[in-house]
């Protein structure tokens, strides 16, 4: 049977698919809540008051969590949700999903460390910019000794399980310039923005919340420059500002899925024309030209890490694992 395209699914079908595919085994809380919503026409009708892009599970649930919704069971959640729907709706309409997981730097590091330094970084879809600091974090791949930046051990230690012929880094690269682009950038100095990032972290993922807090503390010491606007409009000019004596790297994770097909292709054309290394870390059917170059598909939900359009590895979406191809 042919799969139903996500754009053609009802809200109930999307919430059920989220429970069965995305949350199952990773968040029992969101698994149960999403299944509850899928079987609840009254709650679905409330969510359907939102524009289609705002009905996504992570946005609706995170909006409720920001307002301290109970997460202990669907019954309690439902009662609270119906009573507080106007407030939840307002948060969903004024916020966006911007999960900023610094551990994604661990799957980028093998490529970053292989490039001639120093590096200049541009992240498109940067959120609060926490992935712009790969040089400020420590890393542990499998059971190997930790790898630290030149300044010494970092309060953020990123662990990553690997398989395949991963070119494991032997040193953390030097970054001399960094900047980001986002339609709705978050500010690490703003407590409300940081609370939203925390609400976007799934309930059981306390380790991710602790890592977020530690990474925010690092970024607050040297807040990143993040330009507000469309990545296709701003990227060429921002890239032109990068220092000429550094290797420019343009990277992104879980960003292109929010663009339509034409905008994705425009981005690929734009970034391919820059004097830069392009690292994409997206779903296997998201970035134009990537899926057909894969030698095989991942057996589990995964992103594809690619350099300049050539697939290198499967990655766990939050950076927990790296499976090198070839």
PDB file of C-alpha atoms in Angstrom:
ATOM      1  CA  UNK A   1       0.000   0.000   0.000  1.00  0.00           C
ATOM      2  CA  UNK A   2       1.368   3.415  -0.944  1.00  0.00           C
ATOM      3  CA  UNK A   3       2.107   5.733   1.987  1.00  0.00           C
ATOM      4  CA  UNK A   4      -0.111   8.788   2.350  1.00  0.00           C
ATOM      5  CA  UNK A   5       1.876  12.014   1.794  1.00  0.00           C
ATOM      6  CA  UNK A   6       2.089  14.051   4.985  1.00  0.00           C
ATOM      7  CA  UNK A   7       0.403  17.002   3.275  1.00  0.00           C
ATOM      8  CA  UNK A   8      -2.682  14.868   2.643  1.00  0.00           C
ATOM      9  CA  UNK A   9      -3.012  13.453   6.156  1.00  0.00           C
ATOM     10  CA  UNK A  10      -5.625  14.706   8.575  1.00  0.00           C
ATOM     11  CA  UNK A  11      -4.507  16.123  11.900  1.00  0.00           C
ATOM     12  CA  UNK A  12      -5.569  12.914  13.637  1.00  0.00           C
ATOM     13  CA  UNK A  13      -3.492  10.858  11.187  1.00  0.00           C
ATOM     14  CA  UNK A  14      -0.462  13.076  11.703  1.00  0.00           C
ATOM     15  CA  UNK A  15      -0.658  12.744  15.490  1.00  0.00           C
ATOM     16  CA  UNK A  16      -1.025   8.960  15.252  1.00  0.00           C
ATOM     17  CA  UNK A  17       1.936   8.740  12.878  1.00  0.00           C
ATOM     18  CA  UNK A  18       3.992  10.900  15.242  1.00  0.00           C
ATOM     19  CA  UNK A  19       3.221   8.524  18.111  1.00  0.00           C
ATOM     20  CA  UNK A  20       3.983   5.383  16.141  1.00  0.00           C
ATOM     21  CA  UNK A  21       7.081   6.578  14.278  1.00  0.00           C
ATOM     22  CA  UNK A  22       8.735   9.498  16.053  1.00  0.00           C
ATOM     23  CA  UNK A  23       7.844   9.266  19.741  1.00  0.00           C
ATOM     24  CA  UNK A  24       7.602   5.493  20.121  1.00  0.00           C
ATOM     25  CA  UNK A  25      10.537   4.263  22.184  1.00  0.00           C
ATOM     26  CA  UNK A  26      11.849   7.797  22.666  1.00  0.00           C
ATOM     27  CA  UNK A  27       9.124   9.531  24.663  1.00  0.00           C
ATOM     28  CA  UNK A  28       6.389   7.454  26.317  1.00  0.00           C
ATOM     29  CA  UNK A  29       4.731  10.717  27.372  1.00  0.00           C
ATOM     30  CA  UNK A  30       4.429  12.149  23.876  1.00  0.00           C
ATOM     31  CA  UNK A  31       3.577   8.721  22.497  1.00  0.00           C
ATOM     32  CA  UNK A  32       0.571   8.485  24.819  1.00  0.00           C
ATOM     33  CA  UNK A  33      -0.507  12.103  24.373  1.00  0.00           C
ATOM     34  CA  UNK A  34      -0.331  11.968  20.586  1.00  0.00           C
ATOM     35  CA  UNK A  35      -2.375   8.763  20.483  1.00  0.00           C
ATOM     36  CA  UNK A  36      -4.891  10.387  22.825  1.00  0.00           C
ATOM     37  CA  UNK A  37      -5.240  13.403  20.556  1.00  0.00           C
ATOM     38  CA  UNK A  38      -5.594  11.187  17.476  1.00  0.00           C
ATOM     39  CA  UNK A  39      -8.648   9.525  19.038  1.00  0.00           C
ATOM     40  CA  UNK A  40     -10.196  12.738  20.380  1.00  0.00           C
ATOM     41  CA  UNK A  41     -12.289  14.657  17.789  1.00  0.00           C
ATOM     42  CA  UNK A  42     -12.904  17.594  20.144  1.00  0.00           C
ATOM     43  CA  UNK A  43      -9.194  18.220  20.716  1.00  0.00           C
ATOM     44  CA  UNK A  44      -8.438  17.688  17.028  1.00  0.00           C
ATOM     45  CA  UNK A  45     -11.070  20.311  16.208  1.00  0.00           C
ATOM     46  CA  UNK A  46      -9.303  22.802  18.472  1.00  0.00           C
ATOM     47  CA  UNK A  47      -5.926  22.118  16.870  1.00  0.00           C
ATOM     48  CA  UNK A  48      -7.516  22.493  13.434  1.00  0.00           C
ATOM     49  CA  UNK A  49      -8.271  26.119  14.313  1.00  0.00           C
ATOM     50  CA  UNK A  50      -4.554  26.725  13.733  1.00  0.00           C
ATOM     51  CA  UNK A  51      -3.044  27.242  10.278  1.00  0.00           C
ATOM     52  CA  UNK A  52      -1.800  23.921   8.894  1.00  0.00           C
ATOM     53  CA  UNK A  53       1.921  24.590   9.565  1.00  0.00           C
ATOM     54  CA  UNK A  54       1.106  25.397  13.193  1.00  0.00           C
ATOM     55  CA  UNK A  55      -0.679  22.100  13.884  1.00  0.00           C
ATOM     56  CA  UNK A  56       2.539  20.092  14.159  1.00  0.00           C
ATOM     57  CA  UNK A  57       2.784  17.929  17.249  1.00  0.00           C
ATOM     58  CA  UNK A  58       6.024  19.346  18.629  1.00  0.00           C
ATOM     59  CA  UNK A  59       4.754  22.918  18.400  1.00  0.00           C
ATOM     60  CA  UNK A  60       1.377  22.229  20.026  1.00  0.00           C
ATOM     61  CA  UNK A  61       2.770  20.069  22.813  1.00  0.00           C
ATOM     62  CA  UNK A  62       5.679  22.440  23.490  1.00  0.00           C
ATOM     63  CA  UNK A  63       3.268  25.372  23.663  1.00  0.00           C
ATOM     64  CA  UNK A  64       1.284  23.475  26.300  1.00  0.00           C
ATOM     65  CA  UNK A  65       4.449  22.570  28.202  1.00  0.00           C
ATOM     66  CA  UNK A  66       5.585  26.199  28.241  1.00  0.00           C
ATOM     67  CA  UNK A  67       2.326  26.928  30.080  1.00  0.00           C
ATOM     68  CA  UNK A  68       2.975  24.065  32.561  1.00  0.00           C
ATOM     69  CA  UNK A  69       0.417  21.595  31.191  1.00  0.00           C
ATOM     70  CA  UNK A  70       0.280  18.305  33.139  1.00  0.00           C
ATOM     71  CA  UNK A  71       2.105  15.498  31.360  1.00  0.00           C
ATOM     72  CA  UNK A  72       1.114  12.654  33.698  1.00  0.00           C
ATOM     73  CA  UNK A  73      -1.605  11.125  31.498  1.00  0.00           C
ATOM     74  CA  UNK A  74      -3.921  11.953  28.650  1.00  0.00           C
ATOM     75  CA  UNK A  75      -6.971  12.540  30.844  1.00  0.00           C
ATOM     76  CA  UNK A  76      -5.313  15.255  32.926  1.00  0.00           C
ATOM     77  CA  UNK A  77      -3.632  16.726  29.869  1.00  0.00           C
ATOM     78  CA  UNK A  78      -6.899  16.832  27.918  1.00  0.00           C
ATOM     79  CA  UNK A  79      -8.838  18.584  30.684  1.00  0.00           C
ATOM     80  CA  UNK A  80      -6.114  21.196  31.050  1.00  0.00           C
ATOM     81  CA  UNK A  81      -5.700  21.588  27.274  1.00  0.00           C
ATOM     82  CA  UNK A  82      -9.387  22.281  26.621  1.00  0.00           C
ATOM     83  CA  UNK A  83      -9.548  24.837  29.456  1.00  0.00           C
ATOM     84  CA  UNK A  84      -6.369  26.617  28.398  1.00  0.00           C
ATOM     85  CA  UNK A  85      -6.738  26.312  24.633  1.00  0.00           C
ATOM     86  CA  UNK A  86      -6.788  30.108  23.970  1.00  0.00           C
ATOM     87  CA  UNK A  87      -3.404  30.486  25.699  1.00  0.00           C
ATOM     88  CA  UNK A  88      -1.962  27.440  23.922  1.00  0.00           C
ATOM     89  CA  UNK A  89      -3.218  28.756  20.594  1.00  0.00           C
ATOM     90  CA  UNK A  90      -1.542  32.131  21.195  1.00  0.00           C
ATOM     91  CA  UNK A  91       1.814  30.500  21.969  1.00  0.00           C
ATOM     92  CA  UNK A  92       1.606  28.261  18.897  1.00  0.00           C
ATOM     93  CA  UNK A  93       0.772  31.226  16.662  1.00  0.00           C
ATOM     94  CA  UNK A  94       3.694  33.324  17.916  1.00  0.00           C
ATOM     95  CA  UNK A  95       6.375  30.621  18.262  1.00  0.00           C
ATOM     96  CA  UNK A  96       8.048  28.042  16.041  1.00  0.00           C
ATOM     97  CA  UNK A  97       9.766  24.696  16.534  1.00  0.00           C
ATOM     98  CA  UNK A  98      13.446  25.505  16.908  1.00  0.00           C
ATOM     99  CA  UNK A  99      14.948  22.551  18.706  1.00  0.00           C
ATOM    100  CA  UNK A 100      18.565  23.591  19.236  1.00  0.00           C
ATOM    101  CA  UNK A 101      20.467  20.395  20.092  1.00  0.00           C
ATOM    102  CA  UNK A 102      24.200  21.084  20.560  1.00  0.00           C
ATOM    103  CA  UNK A 103      24.996  17.341  20.343  1.00  0.00           C
ATOM    104  CA  UNK A 104      24.463  17.616  16.578  1.00  0.00           C
ATOM    105  CA  UNK A 105      27.951  19.146  16.557  1.00  0.00           C
ATOM    106  CA  UNK A 106      29.282  15.652  17.303  1.00  0.00           C
ATOM    107  CA  UNK A 107      28.161  14.299  13.924  1.00  0.00           C
ATOM    108  CA  UNK A 108      29.562  17.332  12.112  1.00  0.00           C
ATOM    109  CA  UNK A 109      32.948  17.274  13.836  1.00  0.00           C
ATOM    110  CA  UNK A 110      34.544  14.450  11.786  1.00  0.00           C
ATOM    111  CA  UNK A 111      34.084  16.585   8.682  1.00  0.00           C
ATOM    112  CA  UNK A 112      34.890  19.915  10.328  1.00  0.00           C
ATOM    113  CA  UNK A 113      38.103  18.537  11.815  1.00  0.00           C
ATOM    114  CA  UNK A 114      39.233  17.272   8.407  1.00  0.00           C
ATOM    115  CA  UNK A 115      39.117  20.729   6.801  1.00  0.00           C
ATOM    116  CA  UNK A 116      42.035  23.152   6.620  1.00  0.00           C
ATOM    117  CA  UNK A 117      41.692  25.620   9.464  1.00  0.00           C
ATOM    118  CA  UNK A 118      40.828  27.978  10.806  1.00  0.00           C
ATOM    119  CA  UNK A 119      37.115  27.709  10.097  1.00  0.00           C
ATOM    120  CA  UNK A 120      34.371  30.260   9.503  1.00  0.00           C
ATOM    121  CA  UNK A 121      30.865  28.927  10.133  1.00  0.00           C
ATOM    122  CA  UNK A 122      27.427  29.894   8.891  1.00  0.00           C
ATOM    123  CA  UNK A 123      24.431  27.927  10.148  1.00  0.00           C
ATOM    124  CA  UNK A 124      21.167  28.416   8.286  1.00  0.00           C
ATOM    125  CA  UNK A 125      18.186  27.817  10.519  1.00  0.00           C
ATOM    126  CA  UNK A 126      20.402  28.601  13.499  1.00  0.00           C
ATOM    127  CA  UNK A 127      17.723  29.096  16.174  1.00  0.00           C
ATOM    128  CA  UNK A 128      19.769  30.323  19.180  1.00  0.00           C
ATOM    129  CA  UNK A 129      23.058  29.348  17.548  1.00  0.00           C
ATOM    130  CA  UNK A 130      24.182  26.604  19.935  1.00  0.00           C
ATOM    131  CA  UNK A 131      25.508  24.465  17.081  1.00  0.00           C
ATOM    132  CA  UNK A 132      27.811  27.315  16.064  1.00  0.00           C
ATOM    133  CA  UNK A 133      30.196  26.432  18.917  1.00  0.00           C
ATOM    134  CA  UNK A 134      31.774  23.085  17.955  1.00  0.00           C
ATOM    135  CA  UNK A 135      35.116  24.481  19.146  1.00  0.00           C
ATOM    136  CA  UNK A 136      33.796  25.086  22.684  1.00  0.00           C
ATOM    137  CA  UNK A 137      32.537  21.556  23.398  1.00  0.00           C
ATOM    138  CA  UNK A 138      34.225  18.312  24.410  1.00  0.00           C
ATOM    139  CA  UNK A 139      33.445  15.029  22.617  1.00  0.00           C
ATOM    140  CA  UNK A 140      33.435  11.318  23.337  1.00  0.00           C
ATOM    141  CA  UNK A 141      33.045   8.829  20.505  1.00  0.00           C
ATOM    142  CA  UNK A 142      32.096   5.358  21.724  1.00  0.00           C
ATOM    143  CA  UNK A 143      34.447   4.409  24.593  1.00  0.00           C
ATOM    144  CA  UNK A 144      37.415   6.480  23.432  1.00  0.00           C
ATOM    145  CA  UNK A 145      38.960   9.085  25.753  1.00  0.00           C
ATOM    146  CA  UNK A 146      37.268  12.477  25.553  1.00  0.00           C
ATOM    147  CA  UNK A 147      38.444  14.962  22.959  1.00  0.00           C
ATOM    148  CA  UNK A 148      38.714  18.484  24.332  1.00  0.00           C
ATOM    149  CA  UNK A 149      39.100  21.933  22.761  1.00  0.00           C
ATOM    150  CA  UNK A 150      42.456  23.662  22.987  1.00  0.00           C
ATOM    151  CA  UNK A 151      41.239  25.664  25.985  1.00  0.00           C
ATOM    152  CA  UNK A 152      40.675  22.483  28.004  1.00  0.00           C
ATOM    153  CA  UNK A 153      37.693  20.318  29.041  1.00  0.00           C
ATOM    154  CA  UNK A 154      34.320  21.869  28.335  1.00  0.00           C
ATOM    155  CA  UNK A 155      31.301  21.737  30.670  1.00  0.00           C
ATOM    156  CA  UNK A 156      29.463  20.324  27.634  1.00  0.00           C
ATOM    157  CA  UNK A 157      30.541  16.764  26.810  1.00  0.00           C
ATOM    158  CA  UNK A 158      28.899  15.404  23.657  1.00  0.00           C
ATOM    159  CA  UNK A 159      28.759  11.606  23.441  1.00  0.00           C
ATOM    160  CA  UNK A 160      28.196   9.904  20.105  1.00  0.00           C
ATOM    161  CA  UNK A 161      28.058   6.205  19.183  1.00  0.00           C
ATOM    162  CA  UNK A 162      29.637   5.354  15.835  1.00  0.00           C
ATOM    163  CA  UNK A 163      29.671   2.529  13.312  1.00  0.00           C
ATOM    164  CA  UNK A 164      31.390   2.087   9.980  1.00  0.00           C
ATOM    165  CA  UNK A 165      34.674   3.708   8.896  1.00  0.00           C
ATOM    166  CA  UNK A 166      34.130   7.043  10.648  1.00  0.00           C
ATOM    167  CA  UNK A 167      37.176   9.338  10.253  1.00  0.00           C
ATOM    168  CA  UNK A 168      37.280  10.114  13.957  1.00  0.00           C
ATOM    169  CA  UNK A 169      38.796  13.516  14.711  1.00  0.00           C
ATOM    170  CA  UNK A 170      42.015  13.823  16.694  1.00  0.00           C
ATOM    171  CA  UNK A 171      41.643  17.519  17.500  1.00  0.00           C
ATOM    172  CA  UNK A 172      38.890  20.095  17.866  1.00  0.00           C
ATOM    173  CA  UNK A 173      39.164  22.677  15.051  1.00  0.00           C
ATOM    174  CA  UNK A 174      39.652  26.387  15.574  1.00  0.00           C
ATOM    175  CA  UNK A 175      36.734  28.643  14.634  1.00  0.00           C
ATOM    176  CA  UNK A 176      37.566  32.303  14.057  1.00  0.00           C
ATOM    177  CA  UNK A 177      34.200  33.571  12.777  1.00  0.00           C
ATOM    178  CA  UNK A 178      30.621  32.379  13.165  1.00  0.00           C
ATOM    179  CA  UNK A 179      27.189  33.629  12.165  1.00  0.00           C
ATOM    180  CA  UNK A 180      23.682  32.292  11.611  1.00  0.00           C
ATOM    181  CA  UNK A 181      20.447  32.963   9.750  1.00  0.00           C
ATOM    182  CA  UNK A 182      16.951  32.290  11.073  1.00  0.00           C
ATOM    183  CA  UNK A 183      13.453  33.527  10.336  1.00  0.00           C
ATOM    184  CA  UNK A 184      12.815  33.818  14.081  1.00  0.00           C
ATOM    185  CA  UNK A 185      16.178  33.843  15.865  1.00  0.00           C
ATOM    186  CA  UNK A 186      16.303  33.175  19.571  1.00  0.00           C
ATOM    187  CA  UNK A 187      18.645  35.059  21.903  1.00  0.00           C
ATOM    188  CA  UNK A 188      20.654  33.060  24.437  1.00  0.00           C
ATOM    189  CA  UNK A 189      20.634  36.150  26.671  1.00  0.00           C
ATOM    190  CA  UNK A 190      16.826  36.207  26.781  1.00  0.00           C
ATOM    191  CA  UNK A 191      15.372  34.022  29.537  1.00  0.00           C
ATOM    192  CA  UNK A 192      12.011  33.675  27.762  1.00  0.00           C
ATOM    193  CA  UNK A 193      13.757  32.383  24.622  1.00  0.00           C
ATOM    194  CA  UNK A 194      15.735  29.883  26.685  1.00  0.00           C
ATOM    195  CA  UNK A 195      12.563  28.687  28.409  1.00  0.00           C
ATOM    196  CA  UNK A 196      11.022  28.075  24.982  1.00  0.00           C
ATOM    197  CA  UNK A 197      14.038  26.006  23.959  1.00  0.00           C
ATOM    198  CA  UNK A 198      13.638  23.992  27.146  1.00  0.00           C
ATOM    199  CA  UNK A 199       9.925  23.454  26.450  1.00  0.00           C
ATOM    200  CA  UNK A 200      10.826  22.120  22.991  1.00  0.00           C
ATOM    201  CA  UNK A 201      12.912  19.383  24.615  1.00  0.00           C
ATOM    202  CA  UNK A 202      10.815  16.238  25.074  1.00  0.00           C
ATOM    203  CA  UNK A 203       9.666  15.422  28.642  1.00  0.00           C
ATOM    204  CA  UNK A 204      11.879  12.410  29.374  1.00  0.00           C
ATOM    205  CA  UNK A 205      15.010  13.893  27.812  1.00  0.00           C
ATOM    206  CA  UNK A 206      16.482  15.417  30.965  1.00  0.00           C
ATOM    207  CA  UNK A 207      20.030  14.853  29.702  1.00  0.00           C
ATOM    208  CA  UNK A 208      19.238  17.038  26.691  1.00  0.00           C
ATOM    209  CA  UNK A 209      17.785  19.730  28.947  1.00  0.00           C
ATOM    210  CA  UNK A 210      20.945  19.726  31.086  1.00  0.00           C
ATOM    211  CA  UNK A 211      23.107  19.889  27.957  1.00  0.00           C
ATOM    212  CA  UNK A 212      21.014  22.795  26.665  1.00  0.00           C
ATOM    213  CA  UNK A 213      21.517  24.722  29.909  1.00  0.00           C
ATOM    214  CA  UNK A 214      25.289  24.177  29.830  1.00  0.00           C
ATOM    215  CA  UNK A 215      25.544  25.141  26.145  1.00  0.00           C
ATOM    216  CA  UNK A 216      23.525  28.319  26.717  1.00  0.00           C
ATOM    217  CA  UNK A 217      25.968  29.310  29.468  1.00  0.00           C
ATOM    218  CA  UNK A 218      28.849  28.929  26.995  1.00  0.00           C
ATOM    219  CA  UNK A 219      27.086  30.898  24.262  1.00  0.00           C
ATOM    220  CA  UNK A 220      26.196  33.713  26.674  1.00  0.00           C
ATOM    221  CA  UNK A 221      29.907  34.389  27.147  1.00  0.00           C
ATOM    222  CA  UNK A 222      30.201  35.228  23.435  1.00  0.00           C
ATOM    223  CA  UNK A 223      26.674  35.527  21.951  1.00  0.00           C
ATOM    224  CA  UNK A 224      26.433  34.523  18.299  1.00  0.00           C
ATOM    225  CA  UNK A 225      25.490  36.848  15.496  1.00  0.00           C
ATOM    226  CA  UNK A 226      22.225  35.606  13.994  1.00  0.00           C
ATOM    227  CA  UNK A 227      20.617  37.520  11.149  1.00  0.00           C
ATOM    228  CA  UNK A 228      16.828  37.535  10.970  1.00  0.00           C
ATOM    229  CA  UNK A 229      15.460  36.639   7.563  1.00  0.00           C
ATOM    230  CA  UNK A 230      15.128  34.126   4.747  1.00  0.00           C
ATOM    231  CA  UNK A 231      18.143  31.898   4.188  1.00  0.00           C
ATOM    232  CA  UNK A 232      17.908  32.202   0.415  1.00  0.00           C
ATOM    233  CA  UNK A 233      17.885  35.990   0.597  1.00  0.00           C
ATOM    234  CA  UNK A 234      20.608  36.509   3.201  1.00  0.00           C
ATOM    235  CA  UNK A 235      23.138  33.730   2.609  1.00  0.00           C
ATOM    236  CA  UNK A 236      25.194  35.205  -0.282  1.00  0.00           C
ATOM    237  CA  UNK A 237      25.827  38.542   1.456  1.00  0.00           C
ATOM    238  CA  UNK A 238      26.616  36.934   4.796  1.00  0.00           C
ATOM    239  CA  UNK A 239      29.009  34.470   3.172  1.00  0.00           C
ATOM    240  CA  UNK A 240      30.806  37.402   1.547  1.00  0.00           C
ATOM    241  CA  UNK A 241      31.590  38.754   5.027  1.00  0.00           C
ATOM    242  CA  UNK A 242      33.469  35.628   6.134  1.00  0.00           C
ATOM    243  CA  UNK A 243      37.233  36.117   6.529  1.00  0.00           C
ATOM    244  CA  UNK A 244      39.125  35.092   3.414  1.00  0.00           C
ATOM    245  CA  UNK A 245      41.868  33.342   5.386  1.00  0.00           C
ATOM    246  CA  UNK A 246      39.402  30.816   6.861  1.00  0.00           C
ATOM    247  CA  UNK A 247      37.608  27.824   5.343  1.00  0.00           C
ATOM    248  CA  UNK A 248      33.950  28.785   5.133  1.00  0.00           C
ATOM    249  CA  UNK A 249      31.465  26.057   6.091  1.00  0.00           C
ATOM    250  CA  UNK A 250      27.726  26.480   5.541  1.00  0.00           C
ATOM    251  CA  UNK A 251      25.701  23.890   7.442  1.00  0.00           C
ATOM    252  CA  UNK A 252      22.152  23.067   8.500  1.00  0.00           C
ATOM    253  CA  UNK A 253      20.161  20.383  10.304  1.00  0.00           C
ATOM    254  CA  UNK A 254      16.404  19.751  10.052  1.00  0.00           C
ATOM    255  CA  UNK A 255      15.820  23.044   8.244  1.00  0.00           C
ATOM    256  CA  UNK A 256      15.025  22.377   4.596  1.00  0.00           C
ATOM    257  CA  UNK A 257      11.902  20.363   5.435  1.00  0.00           C
ATOM    258  CA  UNK A 258      10.246  23.690   6.290  1.00  0.00           C
ATOM    259  CA  UNK A 259      10.821  24.979   2.746  1.00  0.00           C
ATOM    260  CA  UNK A 260       8.764  24.133  -0.305  1.00  0.00           C
ATOM    261  CA  UNK A 261      10.396  22.216  -3.149  1.00  0.00           C
ATOM    262  CA  UNK A 262      11.272  25.313  -5.182  1.00  0.00           C
ATOM    263  CA  UNK A 263      12.888  27.052  -2.204  1.00  0.00           C
ATOM    264  CA  UNK A 264      14.919  23.924  -1.410  1.00  0.00           C
ATOM    265  CA  UNK A 265      16.265  23.786  -4.932  1.00  0.00           C
ATOM    266  CA  UNK A 266      17.023  27.503  -4.857  1.00  0.00           C
ATOM    267  CA  UNK A 267      19.024  26.990  -1.687  1.00  0.00           C
ATOM    268  CA  UNK A 268      20.991  24.097  -3.196  1.00  0.00           C
ATOM    269  CA  UNK A 269      21.779  26.230  -6.231  1.00  0.00           C
ATOM    270  CA  UNK A 270      22.824  29.165  -4.038  1.00  0.00           C
ATOM    271  CA  UNK A 271      25.051  27.278  -1.610  1.00  0.00           C
ATOM    272  CA  UNK A 272      26.634  25.274  -4.433  1.00  0.00           C
ATOM    273  CA  UNK A 273      27.736  28.540  -6.029  1.00  0.00           C
ATOM    274  CA  UNK A 274      29.568  29.779  -2.935  1.00  0.00           C
ATOM    275  CA  UNK A 275      33.247  29.333  -2.189  1.00  0.00           C
ATOM    276  CA  UNK A 276      32.341  27.201   0.806  1.00  0.00           C
ATOM    277  CA  UNK A 277      32.065  23.663   2.116  1.00  0.00           C
ATOM    278  CA  UNK A 278      28.385  22.733   2.399  1.00  0.00           C
ATOM    279  CA  UNK A 279      27.294  20.304   5.115  1.00  0.00           C
ATOM    280  CA  UNK A 280      23.656  19.188   5.106  1.00  0.00           C
ATOM    281  CA  UNK A 281      22.106  17.010   7.812  1.00  0.00           C
ATOM    282  CA  UNK A 282      18.502  16.382   6.805  1.00  0.00           C
ATOM    283  CA  UNK A 283      15.995  13.611   6.182  1.00  0.00           C
ATOM    284  CA  UNK A 284      16.959  11.337   3.308  1.00  0.00           C
ATOM    285  CA  UNK A 285      14.228  12.696   1.031  1.00  0.00           C
ATOM    286  CA  UNK A 286      14.534  16.376   1.949  1.00  0.00           C
ATOM    287  CA  UNK A 287      17.637  17.827   0.285  1.00  0.00           C
ATOM    288  CA  UNK A 288      17.388  17.758  -3.531  1.00  0.00           C
ATOM    289  CA  UNK A 289      19.825  15.297  -5.068  1.00  0.00           C
ATOM    290  CA  UNK A 290      20.738  13.439  -1.864  1.00  0.00           C
ATOM    291  CA  UNK A 291      18.254  10.550  -1.792  1.00  0.00           C
ATOM    292  CA  UNK A 292      19.141   9.194  -5.219  1.00  0.00           C
ATOM    293  CA  UNK A 293      22.842   9.144  -4.309  1.00  0.00           C
ATOM    294  CA  UNK A 294      22.380   6.986  -1.222  1.00  0.00           C
ATOM    295  CA  UNK A 295      23.733   3.454  -1.600  1.00  0.00           C
ATOM    296  CA  UNK A 296      20.938   2.256   0.714  1.00  0.00           C
ATOM    297  CA  UNK A 297      18.347   3.515   3.154  1.00  0.00           C
ATOM    298  CA  UNK A 298      18.707   3.594   6.912  1.00  0.00           C
ATOM    299  CA  UNK A 299      16.911   0.855   8.842  1.00  0.00           C
ATOM    300  CA  UNK A 300      15.866   3.365  11.527  1.00  0.00           C
ATOM    301  CA  UNK A 301      14.627   6.969  11.319  1.00  0.00           C
ATOM    302  CA  UNK A 302      17.761   8.950  10.523  1.00  0.00           C
ATOM    303  CA  UNK A 303      19.150  12.027   8.869  1.00  0.00           C
ATOM    304  CA  UNK A 304      21.745  11.943   6.106  1.00  0.00           C
ATOM    305  CA  UNK A 305      24.968  13.879   6.578  1.00  0.00           C
ATOM    306  CA  UNK A 306      26.298  15.049   3.212  1.00  0.00           C
ATOM    307  CA  UNK A 307      29.226  17.156   2.090  1.00  0.00           C
ATOM    308  CA  UNK A 308      28.649  19.215  -1.038  1.00  0.00           C
ATOM    309  CA  UNK A 309      25.721  16.971  -1.961  1.00  0.00           C
ATOM    310  CA  UNK A 310      27.562  13.652  -1.475  1.00  0.00           C
ATOM    311  CA  UNK A 311      26.129  11.430   1.292  1.00  0.00           C
ATOM    312  CA  UNK A 312      28.633  10.533   4.002  1.00  0.00           C
ATOM    313  CA  UNK A 313      26.695   9.028   6.900  1.00  0.00           C
ATOM    314  CA  UNK A 314      23.391   8.348   8.591  1.00  0.00           C
ATOM    315  CA  UNK A 315      22.946  10.337  11.798  1.00  0.00           C
ATOM    316  CA  UNK A 316      20.531  10.088  14.686  1.00  0.00           C
ATOM    317  CA  UNK A 317      18.433  13.282  14.490  1.00  0.00           C
ATOM    318  CA  UNK A 318      19.714  14.653  17.800  1.00  0.00           C
ATOM    319  CA  UNK A 319      23.342  13.651  17.212  1.00  0.00           C
ATOM    320  CA  UNK A 320      23.457  10.551  19.409  1.00  0.00           C
ATOM    321  CA  UNK A 321      24.907   8.264  16.701  1.00  0.00           C
ATOM    322  CA  UNK A 322      26.810   8.344  13.455  1.00  0.00           C
ATOM    323  CA  UNK A 323      26.854   5.503  10.892  1.00  0.00           C
ATOM    324  CA  UNK A 324      29.454   6.165   8.210  1.00  0.00           C
ATOM    325  CA  UNK A 325      28.749   4.959   4.679  1.00  0.00           C
ATOM    326  CA  UNK A 326      31.275   3.363   2.358  1.00  0.00           C
TER     327      UNK A 326
END
